Coordinates of C-alpha atoms and ligand atoms in Angstrom, one line a residue:
M745 CA 171.5 179.8 105.1
N746 CA 175.0 181.4 104.4
Q747 CA 177.7 182.6 107.4
S748 CA 176.8 185.7 107.7
D749 CA 173.3 185.0 108.4
R750 CA 174.7 182.2 111.0
D751 CA 176.9 185.1 112.4
I752 CA 173.5 187.2 112.7
L753 CA 171.4 184.4 114.3
A754 CA 174.1 183.3 117.2
A755 CA 174.3 187.2 117.9
E756 CA 170.8 187.3 118.1
T757 CA 171.0 184.3 120.8
D758 CA 173.8 185.8 122.3
Y759 CA 171.6 188.7 122.9
R760 CA 168.3 186.8 124.8
L761 CA 170.4 184.3 126.1
S762 CA 173.8 184.7 127.2
E763 CA 173.2 186.9 130.3
F764 CA 170.4 184.3 131.5
I765 CA 173.2 181.8 130.9
R766 CA 176.3 183.6 132.4
T767 CA 173.9 184.2 135.3
R768 CA 172.0 181.3 135.9
I769 CA 173.4 178.4 134.3
N770 CA 177.1 178.6 134.4
P771 CA 177.6 179.3 138.4
G772 CA 177.5 176.2 140.5
T773 CA 178.3 174.4 137.5
V774 CA 181.6 171.8 139.0
E775 CA 179.0 171.4 142.4
R776 CA 176.4 170.5 140.1
D777 CA 178.6 168.3 138.5
T778 CA 180.6 166.8 141.8
D779 CA 177.1 166.6 143.6
A780 CA 174.9 165.4 140.9
I781 CA 172.4 168.2 141.4
P782 CA 169.8 168.8 138.9
L783 CA 169.5 171.9 137.4
D784 CA 165.9 173.2 138.2
P785 CA 163.3 173.3 135.4
S786 CA 162.1 176.1 136.0
L787 CA 165.3 177.1 134.1
L788 CA 164.1 175.7 131.2
H789 CA 160.5 178.0 131.8
E790 CA 162.7 181.3 132.0
A791 CA 164.5 180.7 128.8
A792 CA 161.7 179.8 127.6
R793 CA 160.4 183.6 128.0
Y794 CA 163.8 184.4 126.7
G795 CA 163.3 182.9 123.7
L796 CA 165.0 179.5 123.6
F797 CA 162.6 177.8 121.7
R798 CA 161.3 180.0 119.5
H799 CA 162.4 178.1 116.6
A800 CA 162.4 174.9 118.3
L801 CA 158.9 174.5 118.7
N802 CA 155.0 175.7 116.3
D803 CA 153.6 178.3 117.7
E804 CA 150.3 179.2 116.3
A805 CA 149.2 182.0 118.3
T806 CA 152.9 183.8 117.5
R807 CA 152.8 182.1 113.6
R808 CA 156.5 181.3 114.8
Y809 CA 157.2 177.4 113.5
F810 CA 159.8 175.1 114.0
D811 CA 163.0 175.7 111.7
P812 CA 165.9 172.4 112.1
L813 CA 168.8 174.6 111.0
R814 CA 167.9 178.2 113.3
W815 CA 167.3 176.0 115.7
G816 CA 170.2 173.4 115.7
L817 CA 172.2 176.4 115.6
V818 CA 170.6 178.0 118.6
L819 CA 171.6 174.8 120.3
E820 CA 174.9 175.3 119.0
E821 CA 175.4 178.9 120.1
L822 CA 174.1 177.1 123.8
G823 CA 176.9 175.0 124.1
Y824 CA 178.9 177.5 123.5
L825 CA 177.7 179.8 125.9
C826 CA 177.1 177.3 128.6
D827 CA 179.6 175.0 130.9
D828 CA 177.2 172.9 131.8
L829 CA 176.6 170.6 128.9
A830 CA 173.1 169.6 130.5
F831 CA 171.4 172.7 129.9
P832 CA 171.4 172.2 126.2
L833 CA 171.0 168.3 126.6
L834 CA 167.3 169.2 128.4
A835 CA 166.3 171.7 125.8
Y836 CA 167.0 169.7 123.2
L837 CA 165.6 166.9 124.6
C838 CA 162.1 168.3 125.9
A839 CA 162.0 170.7 122.5
G840 CA 161.9 167.4 120.5
M841 CA 159.5 165.8 122.5
G842 CA 157.0 169.3 122.7
R843 CA 156.8 169.4 119.3
R844 CA 156.4 166.0 119.0
L845 CA 153.1 166.0 121.7
H846 CA 152.3 169.3 120.3
G847 CA 148.1 169.5 120.3
T848 CA 148.2 166.0 121.1
P849 CA 144.9 164.7 123.8
A850 CA 147.9 163.3 125.4
V851 CA 149.3 166.3 126.4
E852 CA 146.7 168.6 126.4
Q853 CA 145.7 166.3 129.4
L854 CA 148.8 166.6 131.3
A855 CA 148.5 170.4 131.1
L856 CA 145.4 170.4 133.0
T857 CA 148.3 168.9 136.4
C858 CA 151.2 171.1 135.1
Q859 CA 151.7 175.2 135.5
D860 CA 154.1 175.9 132.6
R861 CA 153.9 174.2 129.3
P862 CA 154.8 170.7 130.1
L863 CA 158.2 169.2 129.5
I864 CA 158.6 165.6 128.2
G865 CA 161.0 163.4 127.8
F866 CA 161.4 159.3 126.5
A867 CA 161.9 156.4 128.4
F868 CA 162.5 153.7 126.5
T869 CA 165.9 151.9 127.3
E870 CA 165.6 149.0 129.2
N871 CA 168.7 147.6 129.3
R872 CA 167.3 144.6 127.0
D873 CA 166.4 143.8 123.7
A874 CA 163.6 146.5 122.5
L875 CA 162.6 143.5 120.6
S876 CA 161.4 141.9 124.0
M877 CA 160.6 144.8 126.3
R878 CA 159.1 143.7 129.3
G879 CA 156.3 145.0 131.2
R880 CA 152.4 145.1 129.7
L881 CA 149.9 147.7 128.6
T882 CA 146.3 146.9 129.4
R883 CA 143.7 148.7 127.6
C884 CA 140.0 148.7 130.1
G885 CA 137.3 150.8 128.6
R886 CA 138.3 154.7 128.8
T887 CA 142.1 153.7 130.1
V888 CA 144.8 152.1 130.6
R889 CA 146.7 150.0 133.3
V890 CA 150.7 150.7 132.9
A891 CA 153.5 148.3 134.1
T892 CA 156.6 148.7 132.8
S893 CA 160.3 150.1 134.3
K894 CA 163.3 151.7 132.4
T895 CA 166.9 151.9 133.1
I896 CA 168.0 155.7 132.2
V897 CA 165.9 158.3 131.2
A898 CA 167.3 161.7 130.4
G899 CA 165.2 164.1 133.3
A900 CA 164.2 161.9 134.8
L901 CA 164.7 164.3 137.8
V902 CA 163.5 167.1 136.4
L903 CA 161.0 166.3 133.4
D904 CA 157.1 166.2 133.7
G905 CA 156.3 163.5 131.7
F906 CA 157.3 160.8 129.9
V907 CA 156.5 159.3 126.6
T908 CA 156.9 155.6 127.6
Y909 CA 157.3 152.8 125.1
V910 CA 155.1 149.2 126.8
P911 CA 154.1 146.5 125.1
D912 CA 149.9 145.8 124.7
E913 CA 148.3 142.7 125.6
K914 CA 149.5 141.8 122.0
G915 CA 153.1 142.1 122.3
Y916 CA 153.4 145.9 120.2
V917 CA 154.8 148.2 121.7
T918 CA 152.9 151.1 122.5
A919 CA 154.2 155.0 122.9
V920 CA 152.1 156.2 126.2
L921 CA 152.5 159.5 128.4
L922 CA 153.2 159.1 132.1
H923 CA 153.7 162.3 134.6
R924 CA 155.9 161.7 137.3
S925 CA 153.1 161.8 139.6
D926 CA 150.4 159.9 138.7
P927 CA 150.0 157.0 141.0
G928 CA 152.2 153.9 141.0
V929 CA 155.4 155.9 139.2
T930 CA 158.2 156.0 140.3
I931 CA 161.8 157.9 139.6
A932 CA 165.1 157.2 141.1
P933 CA 168.4 159.1 140.5
L934 CA 171.1 157.2 138.4
Q935 CA 174.8 157.8 138.8
V936 CA 176.4 158.4 135.5
T937 CA 179.7 160.4 134.6
G938 CA 178.4 162.8 132.3
F939 CA 175.7 165.1 131.8
R940 CA 175.6 164.9 135.2
A941 CA 173.1 167.5 136.3
A942 CA 170.6 166.5 133.5
G943 CA 169.0 164.8 136.1
F944 CA 169.5 160.7 135.2
G945 CA 167.2 158.3 136.6
T946 CA 165.1 155.3 136.1
L947 CA 161.4 155.1 136.4
T948 CA 159.3 152.3 137.1
A949 CA 155.5 152.3 136.6
L950 CA 153.6 149.4 138.8
D951 CA 150.1 149.4 138.0
T952 CA 149.8 152.6 136.5
V953 CA 146.2 153.8 135.9
V954 CA 145.1 157.1 133.1
P955 CA 143.4 157.8 130.5
I956 CA 143.6 156.1 127.1
D957 CA 144.1 159.4 125.8
R958 CA 147.5 159.7 127.1
I959 CA 148.6 156.5 124.0
V960 CA 150.3 158.8 122.1
S961 CA 151.2 155.7 119.8
N962 CA 150.1 152.4 118.8
D963 CA 153.5 152.0 116.7
G964 CA 155.7 153.4 119.6
L965 CA 158.9 151.4 117.8
A966 CA 158.4 153.5 115.3
H967 CA 157.9 156.6 117.1
A968 CA 160.7 155.5 119.2
Q969 CA 163.0 155.6 116.4
Q970 CA 161.6 158.6 114.7
V971 CA 162.0 160.5 117.9
L972 CA 166.2 159.6 118.1
N973 CA 166.0 160.0 113.8
G974 CA 164.5 163.2 114.2
E975 CA 166.6 164.2 117.0
A976 CA 169.9 163.0 116.4
P977 CA 171.6 166.1 115.2
F978 CA 169.8 168.4 118.1
F979 CA 171.4 166.2 120.7
V980 CA 175.2 167.1 118.9
A981 CA 174.4 170.5 118.4
G982 CA 175.1 172.0 122.0
P983 CA 178.4 169.3 122.3
L984 CA 179.3 171.0 118.8
G985 CA 179.4 174.3 120.2
R986 CA 181.3 173.4 123.4
M987 CA 183.7 171.9 121.2
R988 CA 184.5 175.6 120.1
A989 CA 184.9 176.9 123.3
I990 CA 187.2 174.2 124.3
V991 CA 189.2 175.3 120.8
E992 CA 189.0 178.7 121.5
A993 CA 189.9 178.0 125.3
C994 CA 193.1 175.9 124.5
A995 CA 194.1 178.7 121.8
R996 CA 194.2 181.5 124.5
H997 CA 196.1 179.2 126.9
V998 CA 198.7 178.5 124.8
M999 CA 199.0 182.1 123.8
T1000 CA 199.6 183.3 127.3
T1001 CA 201.6 180.5 128.5
E1002 CA 205.5 180.5 128.5
R1003 CA 208.1 177.7 128.6
H1004 CA 211.3 177.8 128.2
G1005 CA 211.0 181.0 128.0
T1006 CA 208.9 180.9 124.5
A1007 CA 205.1 181.2 124.2
L1008 CA 203.3 177.6 123.8
A1009 CA 201.9 179.3 121.0
E1010 CA 205.4 179.5 118.8
Y1011 CA 206.1 175.4 119.1
P1012 CA 204.9 173.8 115.5
T1013 CA 204.1 170.6 117.5
V1014 CA 202.3 172.7 120.0
Q1015 CA 201.0 174.3 116.2
G1016 CA 199.5 171.0 114.8
V1017 CA 197.7 169.6 118.2
L1018 CA 195.7 172.7 117.6
G1019 CA 195.1 172.3 113.7
Q1020 CA 193.7 168.9 114.7
M1021 CA 191.4 170.3 116.8
C1022 CA 190.4 172.7 114.6
A1023 CA 190.2 169.8 111.5
L1024 CA 187.8 168.3 114.2
L1025 CA 185.6 170.7 115.5
E1026 CA 185.1 172.1 111.6
T1027 CA 184.5 168.7 110.2
S1028 CA 182.1 168.1 113.0
R1029 CA 180.3 171.3 112.2
A1030 CA 180.3 171.0 108.3
T1031 CA 178.4 167.4 109.0
V1032 CA 176.1 169.2 111.6
H1033 CA 175.7 172.2 109.3
L1034 CA 175.1 170.1 106.0
A1035 CA 172.2 167.8 108.2
L1036 CA 170.3 170.8 109.1
E1037 CA 170.4 172.8 106.4
N1038 CA 168.9 169.0 104.6
Y1039 CA 167.0 168.4 107.4
P1040 CA 163.5 166.0 106.6
A1041 CA 160.2 167.9 105.7
D1042 CA 158.6 164.1 106.9
A1043 CA 158.7 164.1 110.1
D1044 CA 157.3 160.5 110.3
A1045 CA 161.1 159.6 108.9
V1046 CA 162.6 156.5 110.3
W1047 CA 166.5 156.9 108.6
T1048 CA 167.5 160.0 107.5
T1049 CA 171.5 159.4 106.5
S1050 CA 172.7 163.3 106.8
L1051 CA 171.0 163.2 110.6
W1052 CA 172.9 159.7 111.8
M1053 CA 175.9 160.9 109.8
A1054 CA 175.8 164.8 112.0
K1055 CA 175.5 162.6 115.0
Y1056 CA 177.9 159.9 113.7
T1057 CA 180.8 162.5 113.0
V1058 CA 180.4 164.8 116.5
A1059 CA 180.7 161.4 119.3
E1060 CA 183.4 160.3 117.3
A1061 CA 185.4 163.9 117.5
A1062 CA 184.3 165.3 120.4
P1063 CA 186.1 163.2 122.9
R1064 CA 189.5 162.6 120.5
L1065 CA 189.4 167.0 120.2
A1066 CA 188.7 166.3 124.6
L1067 CA 191.7 164.7 124.8
L1068 CA 193.9 167.3 122.7
A1069 CA 193.2 169.8 124.7
Q1070 CA 194.0 167.5 127.7
R1071 CA 197.0 167.6 126.2
L1072 CA 197.6 170.8 125.4
V1073 CA 196.7 172.3 128.8
G1074 CA 198.7 170.0 130.9
T1075 CA 197.9 169.8 134.6
N1076 CA 195.0 172.1 134.0
G1077 CA 193.1 169.5 131.6
F1078 CA 193.5 167.5 135.2
L1079 CA 191.9 169.5 137.2
H1080 CA 188.6 169.0 138.6
S1081 CA 187.2 172.8 138.7
D1082 CA 188.3 173.2 134.6
M1083 CA 186.1 172.4 131.9
Y1084 CA 188.4 169.8 130.2
A1085 CA 187.8 166.3 132.0
R1086 CA 184.4 167.2 132.8
H1087 CA 183.2 167.4 129.0
L1088 CA 185.3 164.5 128.2
R1089 CA 183.0 162.5 130.5
D1090 CA 179.8 164.4 128.9
F1091 CA 181.0 163.7 125.4
S1092 CA 181.7 160.3 126.3
G1093 CA 177.7 159.4 126.9
L1094 CA 177.7 160.4 122.9
L1095 CA 178.9 157.4 121.9
A1096 CA 175.7 155.1 123.3
G1097 CA 173.2 158.0 123.5
G1098 CA 170.9 157.9 121.0
N1099 CA 172.0 154.7 119.1
P1100 CA 175.2 153.4 119.7
Q1101 CA 178.4 154.6 117.5
E1102 CA 179.5 150.7 116.5
K1103 CA 175.3 150.2 115.5
V1104 CA 174.8 153.6 113.8
Q1105 CA 177.9 152.7 111.9
I1106 CA 176.9 149.5 110.4
D1107 CA 173.4 151.3 109.3
L1108 CA 175.3 153.9 107.5
G1109 CA 177.1 151.0 105.5
I1110 CA 173.9 149.3 105.0
D1111 CA 172.5 152.2 103.7
L1112 CA 175.7 153.4 101.2
L1113 CA 175.1 149.7 99.6
H1114 CA 171.3 149.6 99.8
R1115 CA 171.7 153.0 97.3
M1116 CA 174.7 151.4 95.3
R1117 CA 172.3 148.5 94.2
S1118 CA 169.5 150.7 93.8
S1119 CA 171.0 153.3 91.3
A1120 CA 173.9 150.6 89.8
H1121 CA 174.3 150.5 86.2
P1122 CA 173.9 147.2 85.2
D1123 CA 176.9 147.3 83.0
R1124 CA 178.8 149.5 85.6
N1125 CA 178.0 146.5 87.6
S1126 CA 179.1 143.8 85.4
R1127 CA 182.6 145.2 85.4
Ligands
FAD2310 C1 173.6 160.1 127.3 C2 172.5 159.0 127.3 C3 171.4 159.9 127.1 C4 170.7 159.0 127.2 N1 169.1 159.2 127.5 C5 168.4 158.6 127.4 C6 166.6 158.3 127.6 O1 166.1 159.8 127.8 N2 165.8 157.6 127.5 C7 166.1 156.5 127.2 O2 165.2 155.5 127.1 N3 167.7 156.5 127.3 C8 168.4 157.2 127.0 N4 169.9 156.6 126.6 C9 170.3 155.3 126.4 C10 170.4 155.2 125.7 O3 169.8 155.3 124.7 C11 171.1 153.2 125.5 O4 172.1 153.1 126.0 C12 171.5 153.4 124.0 O5 170.4 152.9 123.4 C13 172.1 151.8 123.7 O6 171.0 150.9 124.0 P1 172.7 149.6 125.1 O7 172.8 150.3 126.5 O8 171.1 148.7 125.3 O9 173.6 149.1 124.5 P2 173.6 147.8 123.7 O10 172.2 147.7 122.3 O11 174.1 146.5 124.3 O12 174.8 148.4 123.2 C14 176.2 147.9 123.2 C15 176.5 147.2 122.2 O13 176.1 146.9 121.2 C16 176.4 146.6 119.6 N5 174.9 146.4 119.4 C17 173.8 147.0 119.8 N6 172.9 146.2 118.8 C18 173.4 146.0 117.9 C19 173.1 145.6 117.0 N7 171.5 145.4 116.4 N8 173.9 145.5 116.0 C20 175.1 145.6 116.0 N9 175.5 145.8 117.5 C21 174.8 146.2 118.5 C22 176.0 148.3 120.4 O14 177.0 149.2 118.7 C23 177.9 148.6 120.9 O15 178.2 148.6 121.0 C24 170.9 157.3 127.2 C25 172.2 157.2 126.9 C26 173.0 158.2 127.1 C27 174.7 157.6 127.3

C-alpha cells in the first residue's frame, strides 16, 4: 500500500468515525480518567455500526475479511482522533479475541446470552509464573468446573466474556471462555495509572461450571502466545496515532506562543526538540507499518520478529515523546486538564502490557542469534 492509499484509508476512517469520536468518545475524557469511569460497552457496538471493525473481523455474510494492514491503519487513525486512548485499547482487544473465536462453539454459546455480538477479553496474568498458574479446570462429562484468579484484565468491567487460562487435572493450561455472569465469576475494579477508562479489573471464578464447549484450546500456553504475538502491532497502533496528535499539538503550541517577543518556534532549541519528536514518531510508524505489511498468514504463529519489533519500538518511543512534549509545552504539560500527562501515564502501560520490554528485547536478541547461526556460512563463521 503506498502513501496515497494510506491517506485514502485515513480519510475513509475519518469519514466513518470522526463525528462519532468527536461527539461520543472525546467528551468526558478527563472526568473518566480522573474517576476511572469505564467507557460504556455500547460505544463499541455503536462504532461497529459505523464500520469500525470492517477490516478487523471475518464476516462471510458481507464477504469482508481481516486485513491486518488496513486494520492497523484504522487503529492508528483512531488513536489520532481519540482523546481517550482506552477506546482504541478496547477496540483492538475485542477485535482480536472476536476474530479468533469467530464461529467456534464457545462463542456461539456465549452469543445466546448477549444482545449484540459478544465482546471478549483476555484473562491470563496471575502475578506469578505462567508455568505455575494457580487454579484448576476439571472435566465432568459435558461440563467443566473452573477455579481461577486473574490479577489484571483490560476491559474486565465492560466486556461480556473472557478467554481464561487455567491448568487442568494434568497441569496442562487450558483456554476456556467464561461469561461475566457465569455462576461463581466475580469481577472487581483495579486501580491503574493509564488507560483508566478501559475498565481494568481482576477476575475470579469459584467452582464455576460451564458447558465443555466453552473450551477454546487444550494448549492454552500456545493459544495465549498466539494472541500476544498476533495482537502486538494492534496494541501499539492506537498509541502510535496519538503520538502524531501530540507532535502536531506541540508544533501548534510553539507556533502560537511567544516568549521574549519571539515565537517559540523560532528558537533552534525548540526546533531541535520537535525534530527529536518527529524522529521518534516516524521510526515508530515505519516499524509498525513494516510489521503490518509483513503480517504472518499463519494465525498460529507464536513469534514473529517484526510484530515484536513494532511493539518494542513504540513502547520505547511513546513515553520519551510524551516527556519531550511536556518540556515543550511548559505548564500545560503538568495540567491534569491537558492530554500530555495523561498520555504519559497511558504510554507507561506499553512497557509491561503484552509482554514486558525487557523480555521482548531478550527474545529479539535470541532471535537474531538463532537466525545468524542457522544462516552462517562455515567459512565466514571461522574468520
Ligand atoms: C496496559 C496493560 C494491559 C494489560 N492487559 C492485560 C489483559 O488484558 N489480560 C492479562 O491477562 N494481562 C494483562 N496485562 C498484564 C501484562 O500482560 C503483564 O503485566 C505482563 O505480561 C508482565 O507480566 P508481569 O506483570 O507478571 O511482569 P513480570 O513477568 O514479573 O516482569 C517483571 C520484570 O521481570 C522481567 N522478566 C519476566 N520474565 C522474564 C524472563 N523470562 N526473562 C527475563 N526477564 C524476565 C521482565 O522483563 C520485567 O522487567 C496488562 C498489562 C498492562 C500494563
